[in-house]
Coordinates of C-alpha atoms in Angstrom, one line a residue:
M22 CA -89.4 49.0 34.3
A23 CA -90.6 45.1 34.8
Y24 CA -90.3 42.1 33.5
L25 CA -93.1 39.5 33.2
I26 CA -92.5 35.8 32.8
L27 CA -95.4 33.4 32.3
D28 CA -94.6 30.1 33.4
I29 CA -97.1 27.2 31.9
G30 CA -96.4 24.2 33.9
T31 CA -98.3 20.9 33.8
S32 CA -100.7 21.8 36.7
S33 CA -100.6 25.4 37.0
I34 CA -99.9 28.9 34.9
R35 CA -97.7 31.5 36.7
G36 CA -97.4 34.8 35.9
I37 CA -94.3 36.5 37.9
L38 CA -93.5 40.2 37.7
Y39 CA -89.5 41.2 38.1
D40 CA -88.0 44.5 38.7
K41 CA -84.7 45.1 36.7
W42 CA -82.7 43.6 39.7
G43 CA -84.4 40.4 39.3
T44 CA -86.7 40.8 42.5
N45 CA -90.0 39.2 42.3
I46 CA -92.4 42.0 43.1
H47 CA -95.7 40.1 42.5
S48 CA -97.0 36.6 41.3
E49 CA -100.4 35.0 40.2
T50 CA -101.0 31.6 40.2
V51 CA -103.8 29.5 38.5
R52 CA -104.2 25.8 38.9
Y53 CA -105.7 23.3 36.6
S54 CA -105.6 19.6 36.1
P55 CA -105.2 17.4 32.5
T56 CA -107.7 14.6 31.9
Y57 CA -106.1 11.4 32.2
S58 CA -107.8 8.2 30.8
S59 CA -107.0 4.6 30.9
D60 CA -105.7 4.2 27.3
G61 CA -102.8 6.5 28.4
S62 CA -104.2 9.7 26.9
V63 CA -103.5 13.0 28.7
T64 CA -105.4 15.9 27.3
Q65 CA -106.4 19.4 28.0
P66 CA -108.2 21.9 26.0
A67 CA -106.2 24.4 24.4
S68 CA -108.5 27.4 25.7
V69 CA -107.3 26.5 29.4
F70 CA -103.6 28.3 28.3
S71 CA -105.1 31.1 26.5
E72 CA -108.0 32.0 28.8
L73 CA -105.8 31.7 32.0
S74 CA -102.8 33.2 30.6
I75 CA -105.0 36.2 29.8
S76 CA -106.4 36.4 33.1
I77 CA -103.2 36.1 34.8
I78 CA -101.6 39.0 32.6
K79 CA -104.5 41.3 33.3
K80 CA -103.9 41.0 36.8
I81 CA -100.4 41.8 36.6
V82 CA -101.0 44.5 34.4
S83 CA -103.6 46.0 36.7
F84 CA -100.8 45.6 39.9
A85 CA -98.4 47.3 37.7
N86 CA -100.5 50.2 36.5
K87 CA -101.4 50.8 40.2
N88 CA -97.6 51.1 41.2
S89 CA -96.6 52.7 38.3
L90 CA -94.6 50.0 36.8
E91 CA -93.9 50.0 33.1
I92 CA -93.8 46.2 31.6
S93 CA -91.1 46.1 29.1
C94 CA -90.9 42.4 28.3
L95 CA -93.2 39.3 28.4
S96 CA -91.1 36.0 28.4
I97 CA -93.0 32.6 28.2
T98 CA -91.5 29.3 29.3
S99 CA -93.5 26.3 29.2
Q100 CA -93.8 22.3 29.2
R101 CA -92.2 21.7 26.0
S102 CA -93.5 18.8 24.6
S103 CA -97.4 19.0 24.6
L104 CA -99.0 19.3 21.1
I105 CA -101.6 21.7 19.8
A106 CA -102.9 21.0 16.3
V107 CA -104.3 24.2 14.5
S108 CA -105.7 25.3 11.3
N109 CA -105.8 28.9 10.8
G110 CA -104.6 29.2 14.5
K111 CA -107.7 27.5 16.0
P112 CA -107.2 24.0 17.7
L113 CA -108.5 21.1 16.1
L114 CA -107.9 18.8 19.1
D115 CA -107.6 19.1 22.9
T116 CA -103.9 19.5 23.6
I117 CA -102.1 16.3 23.7
M118 CA -100.0 16.6 26.9
W119 CA -96.7 15.5 27.2
Q120 CA -97.3 12.6 29.5
D121 CA -99.7 10.9 27.0
T122 CA -98.5 7.7 26.1
R123 CA -100.8 6.5 23.5
V124 CA -98.0 6.5 20.9
S125 CA -95.7 3.8 22.5
K126 CA -96.9 1.2 20.8
L127 CA -96.5 2.5 17.4
L128 CA -92.9 3.6 18.1
D129 CA -92.0 0.1 18.8
H130 CA -92.0 -0.9 15.0
Y131 CA -89.3 2.2 14.3
R132 CA -86.7 0.8 17.0
D133 CA -84.3 -0.1 14.0
Y134 CA -84.1 4.0 13.9
D135 CA -83.3 4.6 17.3
Y136 CA -79.6 5.0 16.6
L137 CA -80.0 7.3 13.7
F138 CA -82.5 9.6 15.7
Q139 CA -80.3 9.6 18.8
Q140 CA -77.3 10.9 16.7
R141 CA -79.3 13.4 14.9
S142 CA -81.9 14.7 17.4
G143 CA -80.2 13.9 20.7
S144 CA -82.5 11.1 21.6
I145 CA -84.1 7.9 20.5
L146 CA -87.9 7.9 19.3
N147 CA -89.5 8.9 22.6
P148 CA -93.3 9.3 22.9
I149 CA -93.0 12.5 24.9
Y150 CA -91.6 14.3 22.2
L151 CA -93.7 16.3 19.7
G152 CA -92.6 14.2 16.5
S153 CA -94.3 11.1 18.3
K154 CA -97.5 12.9 18.9
I155 CA -97.6 14.3 15.2
F156 CA -97.0 10.6 14.2
W157 CA -99.9 9.5 16.4
V158 CA -102.3 12.0 14.9
K159 CA -101.3 11.1 11.5
H160 CA -102.3 7.4 12.2
M161 CA -104.9 7.4 14.7
N162 CA -106.6 10.6 13.8
R163 CA -106.2 11.0 10.2
D164 CA -108.9 13.6 9.2
T165 CA -107.3 16.0 11.8
Y166 CA -103.9 15.6 10.4
I167 CA -105.1 16.3 6.7
K168 CA -106.9 19.4 8.3
T169 CA -104.0 20.8 10.4
D170 CA -101.6 23.5 8.8
K171 CA -99.5 23.9 12.1
M172 CA -98.6 21.6 14.9
L173 CA -97.7 23.8 17.7
N174 CA -96.5 23.6 21.5
I175 CA -98.2 25.7 24.3
P176 CA -95.2 28.5 23.8
S177 CA -95.8 28.7 20.2
Y178 CA -99.4 28.7 20.4
L179 CA -99.5 31.6 22.7
A180 CA -97.0 33.4 20.8
F181 CA -99.3 33.1 17.8
L182 CA -102.3 34.4 19.7
M183 CA -100.2 37.3 21.0
T184 CA -98.3 38.2 17.6
G185 CA -100.3 36.7 14.7
E186 CA -96.8 34.9 14.0
Y187 CA -95.7 31.2 13.9
S188 CA -92.2 30.7 15.7
T189 CA -90.2 28.5 17.8
D190 CA -86.6 28.4 18.8
A191 CA -83.9 25.7 18.7
T192 CA -84.8 24.6 22.9
Y193 CA -88.4 23.9 22.1
A194 CA -87.7 22.5 18.4
S195 CA -85.1 20.1 19.9
R196 CA -88.0 18.5 22.3
T197 CA -89.5 17.1 18.9
N198 CA -87.1 14.5 17.8
L199 CA -87.5 16.1 14.2
M200 CA -84.6 18.7 14.5
N201 CA -81.2 18.1 13.8
I202 CA -79.3 19.6 16.8
H203 CA -75.9 19.8 14.9
T204 CA -77.3 21.8 12.0
L205 CA -80.3 23.4 14.1
E206 CA -82.6 22.8 11.0
W207 CA -85.5 20.3 10.3
D208 CA -84.0 16.8 9.5
N209 CA -85.8 15.7 6.4
D210 CA -84.8 12.3 6.9
L211 CA -86.5 12.1 10.2
F212 CA -89.6 13.5 8.8
D213 CA -89.3 10.8 6.2
I214 CA -88.9 7.8 8.5
L215 CA -92.0 8.9 10.2
G216 CA -93.7 9.6 7.2
L217 CA -94.4 13.5 8.1
D218 CA -94.6 16.3 5.9

């Protein structure tokens, strides 16, 4: 019995295979680099995450098969605040990475709401979080916002590719600035302030 952890970081993806005692028995790593631009944008094609994840998983499955190990679980851990806008599961833009700061100036007009956001979501409006990035897409790339049916982070995107289901959890949702951390539900007031649906 073995457990596969897929760790999607800012500059690499790692696959680590653990035995039932928590010992690292095999790992694979692939490095990459986002594109940094002078306007504050930091982007990465979503295909980097899917293609490299598939490559790593295949290598680890091959290792497991050669060593008579059954992989009983796959867990994904990832940078939490990178945005992939999709329509029918297909990315419409390059991933807007967590370091992207293009939304900062737009958020300056909403600083009167910082206290409310902090009380409800656990943080003032933050350009790193997904809610701000969705807000940026709506204001600066309206056509894409209209075509988008889901706004995903990287682990939600990969989980969709693996299962055909859209999902997230409270830990990732809490990095959106849009989930009420007390009720663990999306907060309609916070959506309304930013004009998001």
